[in-house]
PDB file of C-alpha atoms in Angstrom:
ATOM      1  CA  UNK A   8      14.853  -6.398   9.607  1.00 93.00           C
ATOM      2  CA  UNK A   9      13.573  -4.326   6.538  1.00 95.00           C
ATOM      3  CA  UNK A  10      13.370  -0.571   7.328  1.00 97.00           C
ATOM      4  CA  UNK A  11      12.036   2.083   4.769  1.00 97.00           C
ATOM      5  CA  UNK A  12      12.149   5.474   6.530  1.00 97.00           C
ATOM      6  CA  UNK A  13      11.206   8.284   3.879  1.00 98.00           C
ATOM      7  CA  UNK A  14      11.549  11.918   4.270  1.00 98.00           C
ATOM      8  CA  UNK A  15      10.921  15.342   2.708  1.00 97.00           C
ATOM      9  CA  UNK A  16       7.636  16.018   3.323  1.00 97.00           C
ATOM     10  CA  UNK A  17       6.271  19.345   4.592  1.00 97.00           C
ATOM     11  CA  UNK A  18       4.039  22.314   3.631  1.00 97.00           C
ATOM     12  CA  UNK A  19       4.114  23.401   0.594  1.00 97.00           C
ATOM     13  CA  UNK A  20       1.613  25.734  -1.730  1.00 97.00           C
ATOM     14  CA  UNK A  21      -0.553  24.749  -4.308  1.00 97.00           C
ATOM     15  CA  UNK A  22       1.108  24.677  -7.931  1.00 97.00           C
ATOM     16  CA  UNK A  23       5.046  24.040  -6.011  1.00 97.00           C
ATOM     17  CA  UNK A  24       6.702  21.253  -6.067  1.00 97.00           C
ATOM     18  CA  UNK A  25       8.358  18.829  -3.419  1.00 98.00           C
ATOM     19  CA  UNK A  26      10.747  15.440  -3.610  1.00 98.00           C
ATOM     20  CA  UNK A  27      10.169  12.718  -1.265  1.00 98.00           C
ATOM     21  CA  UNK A  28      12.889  10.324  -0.201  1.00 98.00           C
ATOM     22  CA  UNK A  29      12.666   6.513   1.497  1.00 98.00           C
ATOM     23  CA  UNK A  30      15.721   5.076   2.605  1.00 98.00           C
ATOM     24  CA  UNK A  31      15.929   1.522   2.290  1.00 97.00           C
ATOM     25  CA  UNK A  32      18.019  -0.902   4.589  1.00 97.00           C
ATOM     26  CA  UNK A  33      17.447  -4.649   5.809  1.00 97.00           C
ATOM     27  CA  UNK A  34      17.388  -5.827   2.240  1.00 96.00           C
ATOM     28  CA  UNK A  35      18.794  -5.821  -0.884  1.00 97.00           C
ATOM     29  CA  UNK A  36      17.189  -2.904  -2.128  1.00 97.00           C
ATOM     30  CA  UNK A  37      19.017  -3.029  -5.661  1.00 97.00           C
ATOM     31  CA  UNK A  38      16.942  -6.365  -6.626  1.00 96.00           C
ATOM     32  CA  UNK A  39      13.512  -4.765  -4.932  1.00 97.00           C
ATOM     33  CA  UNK A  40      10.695  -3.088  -6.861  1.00 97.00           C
ATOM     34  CA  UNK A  41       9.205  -0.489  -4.774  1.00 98.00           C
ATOM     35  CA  UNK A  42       5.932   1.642  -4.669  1.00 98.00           C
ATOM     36  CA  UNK A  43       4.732   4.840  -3.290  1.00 98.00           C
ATOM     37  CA  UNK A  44       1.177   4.870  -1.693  1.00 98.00           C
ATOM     38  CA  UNK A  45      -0.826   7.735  -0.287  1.00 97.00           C
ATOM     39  CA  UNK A  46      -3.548   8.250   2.553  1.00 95.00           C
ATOM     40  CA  UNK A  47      -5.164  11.535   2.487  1.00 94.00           C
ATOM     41  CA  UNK A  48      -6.727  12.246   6.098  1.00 92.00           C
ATOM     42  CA  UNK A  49      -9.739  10.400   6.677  1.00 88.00           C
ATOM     43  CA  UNK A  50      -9.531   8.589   3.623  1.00 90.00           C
ATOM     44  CA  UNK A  51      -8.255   5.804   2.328  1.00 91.00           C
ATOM     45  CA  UNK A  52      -5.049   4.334   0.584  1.00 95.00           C
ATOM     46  CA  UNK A  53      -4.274   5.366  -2.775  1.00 96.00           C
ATOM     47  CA  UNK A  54      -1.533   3.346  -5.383  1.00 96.00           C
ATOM     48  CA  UNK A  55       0.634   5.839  -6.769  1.00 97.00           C
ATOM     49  CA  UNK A  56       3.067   4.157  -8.529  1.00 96.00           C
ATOM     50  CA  UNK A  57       6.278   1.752  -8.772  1.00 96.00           C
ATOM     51  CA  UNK A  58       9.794   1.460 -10.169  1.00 97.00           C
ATOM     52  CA  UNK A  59      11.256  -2.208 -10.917  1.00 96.00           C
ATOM     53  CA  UNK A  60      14.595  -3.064 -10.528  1.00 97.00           C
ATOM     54  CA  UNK A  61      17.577  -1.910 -12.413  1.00 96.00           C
ATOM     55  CA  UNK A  62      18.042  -5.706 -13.879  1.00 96.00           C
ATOM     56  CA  UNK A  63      14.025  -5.694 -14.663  1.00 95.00           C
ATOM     57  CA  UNK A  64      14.485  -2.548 -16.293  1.00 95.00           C
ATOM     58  CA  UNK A  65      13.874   0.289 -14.040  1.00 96.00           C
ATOM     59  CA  UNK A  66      10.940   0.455 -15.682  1.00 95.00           C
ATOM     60  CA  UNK A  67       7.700   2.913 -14.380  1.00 95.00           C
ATOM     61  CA  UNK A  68       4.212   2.778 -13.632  1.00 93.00           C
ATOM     62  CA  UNK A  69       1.873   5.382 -12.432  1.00 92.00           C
ATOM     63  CA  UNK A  70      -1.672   5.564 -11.437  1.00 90.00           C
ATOM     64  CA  UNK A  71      -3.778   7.869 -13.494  1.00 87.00           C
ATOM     65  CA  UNK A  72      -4.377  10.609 -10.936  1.00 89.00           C
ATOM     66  CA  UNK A  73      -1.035  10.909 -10.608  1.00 93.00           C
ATOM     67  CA  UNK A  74       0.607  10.352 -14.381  1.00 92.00           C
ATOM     68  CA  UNK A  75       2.437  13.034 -15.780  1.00 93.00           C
ATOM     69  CA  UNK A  76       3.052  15.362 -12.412  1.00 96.00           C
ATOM     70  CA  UNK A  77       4.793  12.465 -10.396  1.00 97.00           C
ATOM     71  CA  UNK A  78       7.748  10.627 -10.866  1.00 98.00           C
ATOM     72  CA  UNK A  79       9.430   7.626  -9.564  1.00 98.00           C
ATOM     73  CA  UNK A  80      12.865   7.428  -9.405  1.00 98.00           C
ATOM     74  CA  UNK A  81      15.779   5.129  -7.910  1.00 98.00           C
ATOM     75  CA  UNK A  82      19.748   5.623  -6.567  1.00 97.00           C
ATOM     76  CA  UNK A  83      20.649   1.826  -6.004  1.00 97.00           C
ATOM     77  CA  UNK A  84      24.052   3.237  -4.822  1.00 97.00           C
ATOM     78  CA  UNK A  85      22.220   5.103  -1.646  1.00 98.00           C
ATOM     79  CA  UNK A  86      19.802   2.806  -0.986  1.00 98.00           C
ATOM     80  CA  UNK A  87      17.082   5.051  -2.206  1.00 98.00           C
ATOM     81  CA  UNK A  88      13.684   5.661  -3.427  1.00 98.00           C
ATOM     82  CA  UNK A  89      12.312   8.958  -4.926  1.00 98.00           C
ATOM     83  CA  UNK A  90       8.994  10.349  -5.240  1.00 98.00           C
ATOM     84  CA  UNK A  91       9.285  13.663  -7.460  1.00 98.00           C
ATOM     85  CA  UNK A  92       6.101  15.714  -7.685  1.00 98.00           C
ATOM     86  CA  UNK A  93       5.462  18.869  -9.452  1.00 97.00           C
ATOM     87  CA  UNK A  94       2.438  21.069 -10.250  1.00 96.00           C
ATOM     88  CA  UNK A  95       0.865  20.215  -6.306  1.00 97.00           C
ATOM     89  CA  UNK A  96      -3.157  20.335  -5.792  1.00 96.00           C
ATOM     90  CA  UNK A  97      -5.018  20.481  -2.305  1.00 96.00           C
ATOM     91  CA  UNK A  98      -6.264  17.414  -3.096  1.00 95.00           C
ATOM     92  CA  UNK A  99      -2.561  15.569  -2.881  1.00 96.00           C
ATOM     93  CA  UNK A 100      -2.881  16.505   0.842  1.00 97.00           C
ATOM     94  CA  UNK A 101      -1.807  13.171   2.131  1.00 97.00           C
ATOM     95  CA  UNK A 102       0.590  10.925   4.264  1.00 97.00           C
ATOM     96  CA  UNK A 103       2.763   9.573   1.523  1.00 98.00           C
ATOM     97  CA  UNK A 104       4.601   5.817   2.257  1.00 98.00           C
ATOM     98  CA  UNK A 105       6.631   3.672   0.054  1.00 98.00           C
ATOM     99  CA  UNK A 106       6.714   0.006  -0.340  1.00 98.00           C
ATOM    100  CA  UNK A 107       8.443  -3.026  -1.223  1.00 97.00           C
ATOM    101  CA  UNK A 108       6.686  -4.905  -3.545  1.00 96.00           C
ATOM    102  CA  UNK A 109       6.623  -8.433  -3.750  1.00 92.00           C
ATOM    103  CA  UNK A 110       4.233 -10.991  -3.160  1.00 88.00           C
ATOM    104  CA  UNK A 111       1.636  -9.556  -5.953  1.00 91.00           C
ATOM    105  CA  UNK A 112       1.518  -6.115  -3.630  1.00 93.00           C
ATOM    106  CA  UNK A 113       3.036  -4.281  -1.198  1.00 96.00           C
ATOM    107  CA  UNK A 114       4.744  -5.835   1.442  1.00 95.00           C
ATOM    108  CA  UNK A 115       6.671  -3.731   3.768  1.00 97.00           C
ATOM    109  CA  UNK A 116       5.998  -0.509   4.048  1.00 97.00           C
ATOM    110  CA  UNK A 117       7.590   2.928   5.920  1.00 97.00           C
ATOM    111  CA  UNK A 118       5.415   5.115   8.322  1.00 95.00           C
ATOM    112  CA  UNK A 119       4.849   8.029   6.156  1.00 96.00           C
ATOM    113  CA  UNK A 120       5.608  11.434   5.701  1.00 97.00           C
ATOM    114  CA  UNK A 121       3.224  14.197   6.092  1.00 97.00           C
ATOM    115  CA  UNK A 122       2.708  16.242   2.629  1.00 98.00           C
ATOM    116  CA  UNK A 123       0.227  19.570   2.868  1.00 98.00           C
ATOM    117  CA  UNK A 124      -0.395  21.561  -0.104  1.00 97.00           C
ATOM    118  CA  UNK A 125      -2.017  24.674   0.975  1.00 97.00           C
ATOM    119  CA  UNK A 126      -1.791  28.340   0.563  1.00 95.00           C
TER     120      UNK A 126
ATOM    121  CA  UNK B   7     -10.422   2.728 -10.614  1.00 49.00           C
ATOM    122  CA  UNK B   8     -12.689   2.631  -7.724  1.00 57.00           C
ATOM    123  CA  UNK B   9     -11.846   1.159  -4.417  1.00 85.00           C
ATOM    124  CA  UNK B  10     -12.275  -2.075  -3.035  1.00 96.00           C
ATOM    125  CA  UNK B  11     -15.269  -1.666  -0.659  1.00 97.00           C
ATOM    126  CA  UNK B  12     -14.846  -3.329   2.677  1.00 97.00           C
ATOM    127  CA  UNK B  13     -17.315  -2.940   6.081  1.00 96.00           C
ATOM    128  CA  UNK B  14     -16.213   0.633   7.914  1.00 95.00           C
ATOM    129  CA  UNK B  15     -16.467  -1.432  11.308  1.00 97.00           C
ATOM    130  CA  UNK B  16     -16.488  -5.193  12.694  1.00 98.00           C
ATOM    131  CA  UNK B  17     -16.178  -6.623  16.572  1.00 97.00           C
ATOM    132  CA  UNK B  18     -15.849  -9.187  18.167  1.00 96.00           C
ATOM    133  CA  UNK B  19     -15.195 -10.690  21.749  1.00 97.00           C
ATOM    134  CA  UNK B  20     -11.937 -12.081  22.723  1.00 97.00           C
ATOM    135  CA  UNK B  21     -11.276 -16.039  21.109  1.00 97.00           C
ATOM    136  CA  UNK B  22     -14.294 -15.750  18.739  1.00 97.00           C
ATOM    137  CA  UNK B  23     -13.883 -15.575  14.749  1.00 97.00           C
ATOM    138  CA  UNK B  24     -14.460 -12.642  12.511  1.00 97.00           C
ATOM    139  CA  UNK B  25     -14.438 -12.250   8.671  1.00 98.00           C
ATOM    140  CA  UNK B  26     -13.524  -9.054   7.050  1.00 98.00           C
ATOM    141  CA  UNK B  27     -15.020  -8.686   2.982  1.00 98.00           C
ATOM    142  CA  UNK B  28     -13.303  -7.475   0.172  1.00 98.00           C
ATOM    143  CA  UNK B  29     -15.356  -6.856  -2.894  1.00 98.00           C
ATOM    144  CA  UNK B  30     -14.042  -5.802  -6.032  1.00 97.00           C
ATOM    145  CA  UNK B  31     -14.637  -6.614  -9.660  1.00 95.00           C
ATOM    146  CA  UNK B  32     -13.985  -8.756 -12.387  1.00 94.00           C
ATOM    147  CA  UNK B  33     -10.962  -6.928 -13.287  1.00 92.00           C
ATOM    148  CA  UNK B  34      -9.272  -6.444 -10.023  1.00 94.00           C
ATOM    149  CA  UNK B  35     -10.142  -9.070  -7.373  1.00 97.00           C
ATOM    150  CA  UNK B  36     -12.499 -11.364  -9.045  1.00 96.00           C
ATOM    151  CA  UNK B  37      -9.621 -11.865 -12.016  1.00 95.00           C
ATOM    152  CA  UNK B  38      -5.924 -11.849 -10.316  1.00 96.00           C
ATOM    153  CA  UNK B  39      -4.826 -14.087  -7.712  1.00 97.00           C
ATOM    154  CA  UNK B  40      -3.060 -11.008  -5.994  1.00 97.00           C
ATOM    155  CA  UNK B  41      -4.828  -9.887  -3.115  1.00 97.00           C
ATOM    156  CA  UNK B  42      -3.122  -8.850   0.052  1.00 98.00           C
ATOM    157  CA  UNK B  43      -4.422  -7.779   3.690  1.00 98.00           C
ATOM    158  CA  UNK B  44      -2.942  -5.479   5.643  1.00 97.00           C
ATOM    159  CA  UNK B  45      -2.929  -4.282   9.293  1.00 97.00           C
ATOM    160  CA  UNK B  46      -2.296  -1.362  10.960  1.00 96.00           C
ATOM    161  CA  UNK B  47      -1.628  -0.471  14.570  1.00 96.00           C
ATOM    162  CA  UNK B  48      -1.989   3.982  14.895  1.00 91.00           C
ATOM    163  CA  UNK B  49       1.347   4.924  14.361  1.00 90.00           C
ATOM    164  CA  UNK B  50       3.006   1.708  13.237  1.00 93.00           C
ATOM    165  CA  UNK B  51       4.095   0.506   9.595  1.00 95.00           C
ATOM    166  CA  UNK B  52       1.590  -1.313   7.933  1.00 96.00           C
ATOM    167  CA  UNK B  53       2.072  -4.940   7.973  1.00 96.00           C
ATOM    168  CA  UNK B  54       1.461  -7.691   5.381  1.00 97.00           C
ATOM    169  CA  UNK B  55      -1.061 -10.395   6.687  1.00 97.00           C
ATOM    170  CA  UNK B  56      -1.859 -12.092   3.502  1.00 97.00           C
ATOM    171  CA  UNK B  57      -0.424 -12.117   0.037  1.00 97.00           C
ATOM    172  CA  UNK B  58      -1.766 -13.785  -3.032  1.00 97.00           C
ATOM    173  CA  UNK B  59      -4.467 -14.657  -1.509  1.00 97.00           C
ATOM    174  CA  UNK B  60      -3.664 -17.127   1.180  1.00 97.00           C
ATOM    175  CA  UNK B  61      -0.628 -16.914   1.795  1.00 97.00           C
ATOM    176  CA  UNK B  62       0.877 -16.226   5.310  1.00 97.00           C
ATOM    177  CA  UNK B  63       4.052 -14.464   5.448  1.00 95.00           C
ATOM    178  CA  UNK B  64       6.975 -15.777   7.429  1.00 94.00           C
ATOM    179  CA  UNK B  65       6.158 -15.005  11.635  1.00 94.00           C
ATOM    180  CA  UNK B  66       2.299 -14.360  11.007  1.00 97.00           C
ATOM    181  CA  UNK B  67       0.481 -16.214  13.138  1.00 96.00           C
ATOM    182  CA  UNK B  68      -1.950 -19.011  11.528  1.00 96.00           C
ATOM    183  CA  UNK B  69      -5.017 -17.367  13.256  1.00 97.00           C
ATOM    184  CA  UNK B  70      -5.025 -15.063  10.142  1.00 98.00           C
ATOM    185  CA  UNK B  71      -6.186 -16.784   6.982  1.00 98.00           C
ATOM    186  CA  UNK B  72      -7.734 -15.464   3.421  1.00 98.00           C
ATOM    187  CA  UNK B  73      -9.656 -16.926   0.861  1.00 97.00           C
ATOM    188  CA  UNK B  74     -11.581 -15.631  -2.285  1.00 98.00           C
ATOM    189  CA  UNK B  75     -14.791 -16.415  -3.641  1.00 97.00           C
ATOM    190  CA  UNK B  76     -15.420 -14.522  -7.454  1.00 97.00           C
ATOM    191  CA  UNK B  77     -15.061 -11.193  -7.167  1.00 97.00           C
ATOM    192  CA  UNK B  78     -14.976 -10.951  -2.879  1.00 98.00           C
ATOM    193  CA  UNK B  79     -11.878 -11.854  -0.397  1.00 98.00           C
ATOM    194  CA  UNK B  80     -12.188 -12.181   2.714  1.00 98.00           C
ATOM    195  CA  UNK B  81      -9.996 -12.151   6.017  1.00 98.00           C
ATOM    196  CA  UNK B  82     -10.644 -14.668   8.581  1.00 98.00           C
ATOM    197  CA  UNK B  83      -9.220 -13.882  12.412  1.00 98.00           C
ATOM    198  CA  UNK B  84      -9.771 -16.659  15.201  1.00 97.00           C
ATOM    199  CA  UNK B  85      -9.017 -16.835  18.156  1.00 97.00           C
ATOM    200  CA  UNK B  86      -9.507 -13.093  18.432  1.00 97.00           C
ATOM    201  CA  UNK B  87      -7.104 -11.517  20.903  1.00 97.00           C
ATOM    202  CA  UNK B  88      -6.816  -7.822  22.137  1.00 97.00           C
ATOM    203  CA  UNK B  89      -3.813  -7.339  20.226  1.00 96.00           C
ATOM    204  CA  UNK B  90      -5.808  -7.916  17.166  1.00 97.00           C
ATOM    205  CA  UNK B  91      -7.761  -4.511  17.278  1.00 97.00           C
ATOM    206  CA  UNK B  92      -6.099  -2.357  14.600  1.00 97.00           C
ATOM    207  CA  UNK B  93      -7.588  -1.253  10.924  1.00 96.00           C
ATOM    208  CA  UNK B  94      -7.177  -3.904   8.005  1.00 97.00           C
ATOM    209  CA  UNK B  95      -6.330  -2.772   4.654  1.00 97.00           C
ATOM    210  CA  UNK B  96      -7.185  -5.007   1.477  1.00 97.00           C
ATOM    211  CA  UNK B  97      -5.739  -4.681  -1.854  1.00 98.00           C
ATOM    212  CA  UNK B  98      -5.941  -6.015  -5.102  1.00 97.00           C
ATOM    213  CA  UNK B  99      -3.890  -5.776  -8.618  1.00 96.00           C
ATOM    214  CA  UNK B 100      -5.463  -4.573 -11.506  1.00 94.00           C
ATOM    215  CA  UNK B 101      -4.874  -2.614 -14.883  1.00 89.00           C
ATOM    216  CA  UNK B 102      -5.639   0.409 -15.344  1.00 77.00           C
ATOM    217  CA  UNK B 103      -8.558   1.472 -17.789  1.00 75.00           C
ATOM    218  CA  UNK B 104      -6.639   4.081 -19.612  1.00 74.00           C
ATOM    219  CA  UNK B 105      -3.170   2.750 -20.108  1.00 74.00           C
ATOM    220  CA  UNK B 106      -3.601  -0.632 -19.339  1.00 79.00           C
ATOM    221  CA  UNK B 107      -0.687  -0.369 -17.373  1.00 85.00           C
ATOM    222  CA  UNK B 108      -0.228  -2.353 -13.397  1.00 89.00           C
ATOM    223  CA  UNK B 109      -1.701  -1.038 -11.190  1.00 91.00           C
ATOM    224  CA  UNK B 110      -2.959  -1.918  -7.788  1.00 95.00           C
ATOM    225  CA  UNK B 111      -6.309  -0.909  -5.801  1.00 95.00           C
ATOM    226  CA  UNK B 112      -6.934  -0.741  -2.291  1.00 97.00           C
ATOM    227  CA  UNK B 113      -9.831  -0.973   0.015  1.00 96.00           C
ATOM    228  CA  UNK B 114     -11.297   1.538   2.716  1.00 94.00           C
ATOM    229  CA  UNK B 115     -10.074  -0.341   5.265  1.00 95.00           C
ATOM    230  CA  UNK B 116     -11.895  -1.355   8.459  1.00 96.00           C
ATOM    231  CA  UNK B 117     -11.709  -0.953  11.718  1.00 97.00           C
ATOM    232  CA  UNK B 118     -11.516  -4.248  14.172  1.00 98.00           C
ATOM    233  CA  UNK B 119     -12.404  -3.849  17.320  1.00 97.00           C
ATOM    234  CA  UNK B 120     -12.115  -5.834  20.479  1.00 96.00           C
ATOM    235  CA  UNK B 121     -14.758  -6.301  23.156  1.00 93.00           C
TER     236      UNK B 121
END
């Protein structure tokens, strides 16, 4: 059974910075491309980005709200998918998830964890 | 990009048939065969319903099916049953307008509810 279970979220003030984590098990997460996907409360989802595999290149993609103050990153050797973002605004109040991707989408996904940017 | 734009709300009574709309644009829905639905149950992981389209992955029951028409999908549920009632999440690959890069789009979502 595929688990993602990410972690690192928490309050933090506007203009700081915070790394999320997702832990991958139930597949092998070295040949997955995974996402990171964002519900602010009461709103909808938001696409934030993915990172291919190592043999597609580890290559990135970003949406544009987020390009240039998040990044995607991978440790294939922990099992583990990083969300790195810097320079926080109100407005990236959200649940953050991560995906697998396959299928043309997202496919399984992780139940969130809770990022506040407030002062 | 904008969202997809799906109904806030549908309902329907136990065993009937509901549809749940998609609509996007020529440059998301209307021109990739890559749309996916999505439910989710409060405080569960969102699940994959639908990929590509039509497609039903592996232990989802055939009572879900998708289909597009231009640039609208839509989500088909017979044989409604109480376990059905949950929000459904659409979304849709696409390029982005600045860097022409992947990307993917979501919709609203909307709630189901069961009579």
């Amino acid at each position: 059974e595929v688990q993602l279970v990410e972690s690192g979220g928490g309050l933090v003030k506007p203009g700081g910075s915070l790394r999320l984590a997702c832990a991958g098990s139930g597949f092998t997460f070295t040949n997955a491309w995974m996402s990171w996907v964002r519900q602010p409360p009461g709103k909808g989802l938001e696409w934030l980005g993915l990172i291919k595999s190592k043999t597609d290149g580890e290559t990135t993609d970003y949406a544009a709200p987020v390009k240039g103050r998040f990044t995607i990153s991978r440790d294939d050797s922990k099992n583990t998918l990083y969300l790195q973002m810097n320079n926080l605004k109100t407005e990236d109040t959200a649940l953050y998830y991560c995906t697998t991707m396959a299928g043309g989408g997202c496919y399984d996904w992780g139940q969130g964890t809770l990022v506040t940017v407030s002062s | 990009q904008s969202a997809l734009t799906q109904p806030a709300s549908v309902s329907g009574s136990p065993g009937q048939s509901i549809t749940i709309s998609c609509t996007g644009t020529s440059g998301d829905v209307g021109g990739y065969d890559y749309v996916s639905w999505y439910q989710h149950h409060p405080g569960k992981a969102h699940k994959v319903i639908i990929y590509e389209v039509s497609n039903r992955p592996s232990g989802v029951s055939n009572r879900f099916s998708g289909s597009k028409s231009g640039n609208t999908a839509s989500l088909t549920i017979s044989g409604l049953q109480a376990g059905d009632e949950a929000d459904y999440y659409c979304s849709s690959y696409t390029t982005d307008s600045y860097t022409s890069s992947s990307s993917w789009v979501f919709g609203g979502g909307t709630k189901l509810t069961v009579l």
